[in-house]
Structures are given as C-alpha cells and as structure tokens.
Amino acid sequence: MDKIGDDEVEKADERDPEIGAKSARAGFVTASVLLVLLSIYEIIETGEFPPALGVLGASQAVYWLLYLYYGKSPEKL
C-alpha cells in the first residue's frame, strides 16, 4: 500500500535540479546587471576602469565558456 503523498514527494525531487538552475541563473543575471550599473557609475564619477567591471568580465567569460563546452556535448554533464 502506497503512502499518501509519495507521488508528490517524488515529483518535487525530480524538479529540484531545474529549480536550482533557474534560481542560479536569476542570481547570475541580477549580479551581472548590478555590476554593470556600478561600473557605469564609477566610470562617470572617477573616469577610471572599475574593478567591478573586471569581475563582471571574468564571470561572463567563465559562464560562456562552460555554456559552450557543455552545450556541445550534454553527456559531459
């Protein structure tokens, strides 16, 4: 005899990686937008290259390199 709610728990467990990936993507986009805004503000105020722009560039480079690497061969995941 099945326990009540077993199906719901199993379905929730199957969605956890997808929910985590969407949450991580939202956080990454938010951080990127904030770093761009901070960089623009610092360029206007000081006229110098802000460190936040370097962090943004590095994080974008890592993201897109991994996206291309894993996108071409899903079995590498």
GROMACS .gro file of C-alpha atoms in nm:
model
   77
    1MET     CA    1   0.000   0.000   0.000
    2ASP     CA    2   0.139   0.340  -0.101
    3LYS     CA    3   0.178   0.615   0.147
    4ILE     CA    4  -0.026   0.925   0.088
    5GLY     CA    5   0.182   1.191  -0.081
    6ASP     CA    6   0.463   0.969  -0.214
    7ASP     CA    7   0.396   1.080  -0.572
    8GLU     CA    8   0.418   1.448  -0.480
    9VAL     CA    9   0.748   1.399  -0.299
   10GLU     CA   10   0.895   1.210  -0.594
   11LYS     CA   11   0.784   1.477  -0.843
   12ALA     CA   12   0.926   1.751  -0.624
   13ASP     CA   13   1.261   1.572  -0.609
   14GLU     CA   14   1.271   1.549  -0.989
   15ARG     CA   15   1.220   1.926  -1.021
   16ASP     CA   16   1.485   2.026  -0.766
   17PRO     CA   17   1.777   2.048  -1.015
   18GLU     CA   18   1.566   2.254  -1.256
   19ILE     CA   19   1.455   2.491  -0.980
   20GLY     CA   20   1.814   2.526  -0.861
   21ALA     CA   21   1.938   2.600  -1.213
   22LYS     CA   22   1.672   2.866  -1.269
   23SER     CA   23   1.749   3.025  -0.933
   24ALA     CA   24   2.121   3.030  -1.007
   25ARG     CA   25   2.058   3.187  -1.346
   26ALA     CA   26   1.838   3.457  -1.193
   27GLY     CA   27   2.106   3.532  -0.935
   28PHE     CA   28   2.375   3.547  -1.203
   29VAL     CA   29   2.172   3.785  -1.418
   30THR     CA   30   2.095   4.006  -1.118
   31ALA     CA   31   2.460   4.023  -1.014
   32SER     CA   32   2.565   4.100  -1.373
   33VAL     CA   33   2.317   4.386  -1.407
   34LEU     CA   34   2.420   4.533  -1.073
   35LEU     CA   35   2.790   4.511  -1.164
   36VAL     CA   36   2.723   4.687  -1.496
   37LEU     CA   37   2.535   4.966  -1.319
   38LEU     CA   38   2.806   5.001  -1.056
   39SER     CA   39   3.074   5.008  -1.325
   40ILE     CA   40   2.893   5.277  -1.525
   41TYR     CA   41   2.855   5.486  -1.211
   42GLU     CA   42   3.224   5.452  -1.122
   43ILE     CA   43   3.335   5.536  -1.477
   44ILE     CA   44   3.121   5.851  -1.472
   45GLU     CA   45   3.237   5.954  -1.124
   46THR     CA   46   3.607   5.873  -1.143
   47GLY     CA   47   3.681   5.824  -1.513
   48GLU     CA   48   3.879   5.511  -1.429
   49PHE     CA   49   3.836   5.141  -1.502
   50PRO     CA   50   3.649   4.995  -1.202
   51PRO     CA   51   3.744   4.656  -1.053
   52ALA     CA   52   3.377   4.555  -1.068
   53LEU     CA   53   3.399   4.556  -1.447
   54GLY     CA   54   3.689   4.310  -1.432
   55VAL     CA   55   3.489   4.081  -1.205
   56LEU     CA   56   3.194   4.102  -1.442
   57GLY     CA   57   3.413   4.022  -1.743
   58ALA     CA   58   3.570   3.723  -1.571
   59SER     CA   59   3.236   3.582  -1.456
   60GLN     CA   60   3.085   3.626  -1.804
   61ALA     CA   61   3.385   3.458  -1.966
   62VAL     CA   62   3.360   3.156  -1.735
   63TYR     CA   63   2.984   3.130  -1.787
   64TRP     CA   64   3.001   3.141  -2.167
   65LEU     CA   65   3.299   2.908  -2.194
   66LEU     CA   66   3.124   2.648  -1.979
   67TYR     CA   67   2.799   2.703  -2.168
   68LEU     CA   68   2.972   2.629  -2.498
   69TYR     CA   69   3.170   2.338  -2.353
   70TYR     CA   70   2.870   2.161  -2.202
   71GLY     CA   71   2.629   2.272  -2.473
   72LYS     CA   72   2.810   2.082  -2.745
   73SER     CA   73   2.823   1.754  -2.557
   74PRO     CA   74   2.547   1.703  -2.297
   75GLU     CA   75   2.695   1.370  -2.186
   76LYS     CA   76   2.978   1.567  -2.018
   77LEU     CA   77   2.733   1.684  -1.754
   0.00000   0.00000   0.00000
